[in-house]
mmCIF file of C-alpha atoms in Angstrom:
data_model
loop_
_atom_site.group_PDB
_atom_site.id
_atom_site.type_symbol
_atom_site.label_atom_id
_atom_site.label_comp_id
_atom_site.label_asym_id
_atom_site.label_seq_id
_atom_site.Cartn_x
_atom_site.Cartn_y
_atom_site.Cartn_z
ATOM 1 C CA UNK Q 1 16.931 -52.198 -74.974
ATOM 2 C CA UNK Q 2 20.522 -53.002 -73.887
ATOM 3 C CA UNK Q 3 23.410 -50.820 -72.664
ATOM 4 C CA UNK Q 4 25.851 -51.280 -75.548
ATOM 5 C CA UNK Q 5 28.831 -49.283 -74.065
ATOM 6 C CA UNK Q 6 29.841 -46.965 -71.198
ATOM 7 C CA UNK Q 7 32.174 -44.319 -72.321
ATOM 8 C CA UNK Q 8 34.535 -41.915 -70.514
ATOM 9 C CA UNK Q 9 37.199 -39.586 -71.704
ATOM 10 C CA UNK Q 10 40.006 -37.372 -70.461
ATOM 11 C CA UNK Q 11 40.750 -33.734 -71.474
ATOM 12 C CA UNK Q 12 42.417 -33.592 -74.881
ATOM 13 C CA UNK Q 13 43.513 -30.679 -77.088
ATOM 14 C CA UNK Q 14 41.477 -30.237 -80.284
ATOM 15 C CA UNK Q 15 42.791 -27.271 -82.261
ATOM 16 C CA UNK Q 16 42.991 -24.302 -79.947
ATOM 17 C CA UNK Q 17 40.753 -25.671 -77.244
ATOM 18 C CA UNK Q 18 40.600 -28.486 -74.744
ATOM 19 C CA UNK Q 19 37.622 -30.841 -74.803
ATOM 20 C CA UNK Q 20 36.373 -33.976 -73.104
ATOM 21 C CA UNK Q 21 34.431 -35.162 -76.368
ATOM 22 C CA UNK Q 22 36.787 -38.078 -77.059
ATOM 23 C CA UNK Q 23 35.297 -40.935 -75.100
ATOM 24 C CA UNK Q 24 36.388 -44.450 -74.952
ATOM 25 C CA UNK Q 25 34.392 -47.645 -74.140
ATOM 26 C CA UNK Q 26 35.147 -49.021 -70.621
ATOM 27 C CA UNK Q 27 35.625 -52.696 -70.020
ATOM 28 C CA UNK Q 28 34.581 -52.704 -66.328
ATOM 29 C CA UNK Q 29 31.960 -51.000 -64.294
ATOM 30 C CA UNK Q 30 31.756 -47.178 -64.025
ATOM 31 C CA UNK Q 31 30.264 -45.215 -61.223
ATOM 32 C CA UNK Q 32 27.477 -42.855 -62.253
ATOM 33 C CA UNK Q 33 26.978 -39.864 -59.953
ATOM 34 C CA UNK Q 34 24.689 -36.789 -59.834
ATOM 35 C CA UNK Q 35 27.334 -34.712 -61.776
ATOM 36 C CA UNK Q 36 28.348 -37.474 -64.274
ATOM 37 C CA UNK Q 37 30.488 -40.508 -64.686
ATOM 38 C CA UNK Q 38 33.603 -41.200 -62.622
ATOM 39 C CA UNK Q 39 36.822 -40.012 -64.142
ATOM 40 C CA UNK Q 40 34.941 -38.397 -67.202
ATOM 41 C CA UNK Q 41 36.286 -35.065 -68.183
ATOM 42 C CA UNK Q 42 33.933 -32.161 -68.677
ATOM 43 C CA UNK Q 43 35.750 -29.165 -69.889
ATOM 44 C CA UNK Q 44 33.375 -26.474 -71.213
ATOM 45 C CA UNK Q 45 31.143 -26.292 -68.177
ATOM 46 C CA UNK Q 46 29.198 -23.282 -69.647
ATOM 47 C CA UNK Q 47 27.437 -25.685 -72.022
ATOM 48 C CA UNK Q 48 28.209 -29.172 -70.801
ATOM 49 C CA UNK Q 49 27.736 -30.898 -67.429
ATOM 50 C CA UNK Q 50 25.775 -29.867 -64.314
ATOM 51 C CA UNK Q 51 23.078 -31.961 -62.520
ATOM 52 C CA UNK Q 52 20.637 -31.529 -65.487
ATOM 53 C CA UNK Q 53 23.130 -32.569 -68.071
ATOM 54 C CA UNK Q 54 25.138 -35.094 -66.142
ATOM 55 C CA UNK Q 55 24.955 -37.907 -68.627
ATOM 56 C CA UNK Q 56 24.802 -37.807 -72.525
ATOM 57 C CA UNK Q 57 23.048 -40.692 -74.153
ATOM 58 C CA UNK Q 58 23.142 -41.745 -77.732
ATOM 59 C CA UNK Q 59 21.169 -44.528 -79.345
ATOM 60 C CA UNK Q 60 22.566 -47.459 -81.305
ATOM 61 C CA UNK Q 61 19.785 -46.807 -83.917
ATOM 62 C CA UNK Q 62 21.313 -43.271 -84.359
ATOM 63 C CA UNK Q 63 24.676 -44.747 -84.907
ATOM 64 C CA UNK Q 64 23.213 -47.165 -87.495
ATOM 65 C CA UNK Q 65 21.836 -44.159 -89.170
ATOM 66 C CA UNK Q 66 25.265 -42.624 -89.853
ATOM 67 C CA UNK Q 67 26.434 -45.897 -91.231
ATOM 68 C CA UNK Q 68 23.509 -46.446 -93.516
ATOM 69 C CA UNK Q 69 23.032 -42.843 -94.666
ATOM 70 C CA UNK Q 70 26.456 -41.539 -94.718
ATOM 71 C CA UNK Q 71 28.739 -44.674 -94.712
ATOM 72 C CA UNK Q 72 30.288 -43.787 -91.425
ATOM 73 C CA UNK Q 73 30.945 -46.767 -89.269
ATOM 74 C CA UNK Q 74 31.499 -45.072 -85.875
ATOM 75 C CA UNK Q 75 32.484 -46.553 -82.502
ATOM 76 C CA UNK Q 76 30.389 -45.895 -79.399
ATOM 77 C CA UNK Q 77 31.448 -42.667 -77.791
ATOM 78 C CA UNK Q 78 32.457 -40.986 -80.999
ATOM 79 C CA UNK Q 79 30.027 -38.169 -80.354
ATOM 80 C CA UNK Q 80 30.979 -37.715 -76.722
ATOM 81 C CA UNK Q 81 28.218 -39.974 -75.498
ATOM 82 C CA UNK Q 82 28.658 -41.517 -72.122
ATOM 83 C CA UNK Q 83 26.096 -44.354 -72.705
ATOM 84 C CA UNK Q 84 25.445 -46.003 -75.992
ATOM 85 C CA UNK Q 85 22.024 -47.881 -75.974
ATOM 86 C CA UNK Q 86 21.139 -50.584 -78.403
ATOM 87 C CA UNK Q 87 17.582 -50.355 -79.636
ATOM 88 C CA UNK Q 88 17.184 -46.601 -78.879
ATOM 89 C CA UNK Q 89 16.498 -43.795 -81.278
ATOM 90 C CA UNK Q 90 16.742 -39.983 -80.504
ATOM 91 C CA UNK Q 91 13.704 -39.588 -82.729
ATOM 92 C CA UNK Q 92 11.511 -41.470 -80.227
ATOM 93 C CA UNK Q 93 12.532 -40.000 -76.853
ATOM 94 C CA UNK Q 94 10.710 -37.169 -75.037
ATOM 95 C CA UNK Q 95 11.713 -34.878 -72.230
ATOM 96 C CA UNK Q 96 10.831 -36.703 -68.868
ATOM 97 C CA UNK Q 97 11.292 -40.287 -70.306
ATOM 98 C CA UNK Q 98 13.211 -42.392 -67.854
ATOM 99 C CA UNK Q 99 15.888 -45.087 -68.214
ATOM 100 C CA UNK Q 100 16.404 -47.676 -65.519
ATOM 101 C CA UNK Q 101 19.882 -49.458 -65.944
ATOM 102 C CA UNK Q 102 20.569 -51.658 -63.024
ATOM 103 C CA UNK Q 103 20.578 -49.348 -59.943
ATOM 104 C CA UNK Q 104 21.014 -46.233 -62.124
ATOM 105 C CA UNK Q 105 17.963 -44.144 -63.093
ATOM 106 C CA UNK Q 106 18.121 -41.449 -65.587
ATOM 107 C CA UNK Q 107 15.670 -38.746 -66.834
ATOM 108 C CA UNK Q 108 15.932 -37.142 -70.255
ATOM 109 C CA UNK Q 109 16.220 -33.322 -69.967
ATOM 110 C CA UNK Q 110 17.571 -31.737 -73.266
ATOM 111 C CA UNK Q 111 18.875 -32.505 -76.755
ATOM 112 C CA UNK Q 112 22.607 -32.077 -77.560
ATOM 113 C CA UNK Q 113 23.300 -28.978 -79.707
ATOM 114 C CA UNK Q 114 26.203 -29.461 -82.012
ATOM 115 C CA UNK Q 115 29.132 -26.989 -81.933
ATOM 116 C CA UNK Q 116 32.421 -26.448 -83.646
ATOM 117 C CA UNK Q 117 34.066 -28.992 -81.225
ATOM 118 C CA UNK Q 118 32.064 -31.771 -82.909
ATOM 119 C CA UNK Q 119 33.422 -30.679 -86.251
ATOM 120 C CA UNK Q 120 36.984 -30.770 -84.802
ATOM 121 C CA UNK Q 121 36.313 -34.252 -83.341
ATOM 122 C CA UNK Q 122 35.148 -35.543 -86.777
ATOM 123 C CA UNK Q 123 37.866 -33.627 -88.615
ATOM 124 C CA UNK Q 124 35.151 -31.999 -90.797
ATOM 125 C CA UNK Q 125 34.171 -28.404 -90.007
ATOM 126 C CA UNK Q 126 30.865 -29.002 -91.779
ATOM 127 C CA UNK Q 127 29.884 -32.013 -89.789
ATOM 128 C CA UNK Q 128 27.813 -30.049 -87.259
ATOM 129 C CA UNK Q 129 25.476 -28.950 -90.172
ATOM 130 C CA UNK Q 130 24.983 -32.646 -90.998
ATOM 131 C CA UNK Q 131 24.378 -33.518 -87.447
ATOM 132 C CA UNK Q 132 21.872 -30.704 -87.126
ATOM 133 C CA UNK Q 133 19.973 -31.855 -90.311
ATOM 134 C CA UNK Q 134 19.904 -35.484 -89.197
ATOM 135 C CA UNK Q 135 18.008 -34.671 -86.002
ATOM 136 C CA UNK Q 136 19.869 -37.559 -84.405
ATOM 137 C CA UNK Q 137 21.061 -35.370 -81.527
ATOM 138 C CA UNK Q 138 21.133 -37.785 -78.677
ATOM 139 C CA UNK Q 139 19.923 -36.317 -75.267
ATOM 140 C CA UNK Q 140 21.224 -35.244 -71.929
ATOM 141 C CA UNK Q 141 19.929 -36.828 -68.612
ATOM 142 C CA UNK Q 142 19.778 -35.923 -64.942
ATOM 143 C CA UNK Q 143 20.634 -38.742 -62.563
ATOM 144 C CA UNK Q 144 17.775 -39.666 -60.236
ATOM 145 C CA UNK Q 145 19.475 -42.727 -58.717
ATOM 146 C CA UNK Q 146 23.266 -43.278 -58.658
ATOM 147 C CA UNK Q 147 25.060 -46.614 -59.087
ATOM 148 C CA UNK Q 148 27.557 -48.635 -61.002
ATOM 149 C CA UNK Q 149 27.094 -49.276 -64.707
ATOM 150 C CA UNK Q 150 28.775 -51.812 -67.103
ATOM 151 C CA UNK Q 151 28.086 -52.757 -70.733
ATOM 152 C CA UNK Q 152 25.587 -55.478 -71.763
ATOM 153 C CA UNK Q 153 23.103 -54.391 -69.090
ATOM 154 C CA UNK Q 154 19.345 -54.447 -69.744
ATOM 155 C CA UNK Q 155 17.712 -50.955 -70.085
ATOM 156 C CA UNK Q 156 14.107 -50.417 -68.947
ATOM 157 C CA UNK Q 157 12.594 -47.489 -70.704
ATOM 158 C CA UNK Q 158 9.598 -45.660 -69.179
ATOM 159 C CA UNK Q 159 7.796 -43.039 -71.234
ATOM 160 C CA UNK Q 160 6.667 -39.685 -69.819
ATOM 161 C CA UNK Q 161 3.041 -39.874 -70.044
ATOM 162 C CA UNK Q 162 2.302 -36.208 -69.546
ATOM 163 C CA UNK Q 163 -0.387 -35.045 -72.030
ATOM 164 C CA UNK Q 164 1.604 -32.202 -73.490
ATOM 165 C CA UNK Q 165 5.104 -33.807 -73.291
ATOM 166 C CA UNK Q 166 7.573 -32.589 -75.860
ATOM 167 C CA UNK Q 167 9.800 -34.827 -78.077
ATOM 168 C CA UNK Q 168 13.554 -34.282 -77.690
ATOM 169 C CA UNK Q 169 13.740 -33.756 -81.530
ATOM 170 C CA UNK Q 170 11.049 -31.050 -81.271
ATOM 171 C CA UNK Q 171 13.023 -29.311 -78.453
ATOM 172 C CA UNK Q 172 16.103 -29.588 -80.698
ATOM 173 C CA UNK Q 173 14.265 -27.817 -83.547
ATOM 174 C CA UNK Q 174 13.151 -25.078 -81.261
ATOM 175 C CA UNK Q 175 16.745 -23.962 -80.832
ATOM 176 C CA UNK Q 176 16.863 -23.171 -84.516
ATOM 177 C CA UNK Q 177 13.383 -21.662 -84.935
ATOM 178 C CA UNK Q 178 13.720 -17.957 -85.484
ATOM 179 C CA UNK Q 179 10.037 -17.338 -84.723
ATOM 180 C CA UNK Q 180 8.762 -19.899 -82.171
ATOM 181 C CA UNK Q 181 5.093 -19.855 -81.113
ATOM 182 C CA UNK Q 182 4.053 -18.827 -77.710
ATOM 183 C CA UNK Q 183 2.406 -22.305 -77.323
ATOM 184 C CA UNK Q 184 5.526 -24.318 -78.227
ATOM 185 C CA UNK Q 185 7.667 -22.184 -75.972
ATOM 186 C CA UNK Q 186 5.337 -22.720 -73.041
ATOM 187 C CA UNK Q 187 5.048 -26.450 -73.810
ATOM 188 C CA UNK Q 188 8.949 -26.831 -73.481
ATOM 189 C CA UNK Q 189 8.983 -24.785 -70.349
ATOM 190 C CA UNK Q 190 6.270 -26.845 -68.774
ATOM 191 C CA UNK Q 191 8.513 -29.974 -69.196
ATOM 192 C CA UNK Q 192 11.168 -31.139 -66.864
ATOM 193 C CA UNK Q 193 14.080 -29.667 -69.036
ATOM 194 C CA UNK Q 194 17.567 -28.926 -68.122
ATOM 195 C CA UNK Q 195 18.183 -25.702 -66.278
ATOM 196 C CA UNK Q 196 20.522 -24.447 -68.958
ATOM 197 C CA UNK Q 197 17.738 -24.776 -71.582
ATOM 198 C CA UNK Q 198 15.325 -23.043 -69.236
ATOM 199 C CA UNK Q 199 17.540 -20.000 -68.970
ATOM 200 C CA UNK Q 200 17.570 -19.817 -72.706
ATOM 201 C CA UNK Q 201 13.939 -20.263 -73.444
ATOM 202 C CA UNK Q 202 12.321 -18.418 -70.506
ATOM 203 C CA UNK Q 203 13.479 -14.963 -71.811
ATOM 204 C CA UNK Q 204 12.064 -15.796 -75.327
ATOM 205 C CA UNK Q 205 8.797 -16.603 -73.880
ATOM 206 C CA UNK Q 206 8.748 -13.463 -71.667
ATOM 207 C CA UNK Q 207 9.569 -11.472 -74.883
ATOM 208 C CA UNK Q 208 6.624 -13.116 -76.735
ATOM 209 C CA UNK Q 209 4.227 -12.265 -73.724
ATOM 210 C CA UNK Q 210 5.337 -8.658 -73.853
#
């Protein structure tokens, strides 16, 4: 795997809201810190950012999917991804998997859930539906080790070997499941998921447990 692009963005107005989704590739090195990338705008802090969602990663294989299946030749950062990684697919990542990129170490914590802002970014209000159906969601990471990053750096992928690990795409589908099983809910809560996701899923499990 290789780091194809490091992307940051400023706050821009999209319709009636302000968003940091519009990222651009950086030519030099960028500092990665516990709360995100240096000079990268995070506007909607209710759903984005924080130590467990500090970095959003999207796979080069996922971008290839959009071109091959939908004819969309998209630039790295189009979906608001901070890091675009060649040779990586969202379909093959599990919560707890780790990425070592130079001095920076990241741990996958949660899928990205599409919202209306993505539709505004793509100038297509129906695009979030296509994004959801694709399962090419990308994933958020917590920063285990800070450092500087630049494009064309090797990426070392270390899989989470926990026996009951949960795939990012399975966690993604759980957000849309109206009747999740107790076992699946417990599986996701046993994983090192983002605190935002934990706050959403724990009450559902409590309700199932009566």
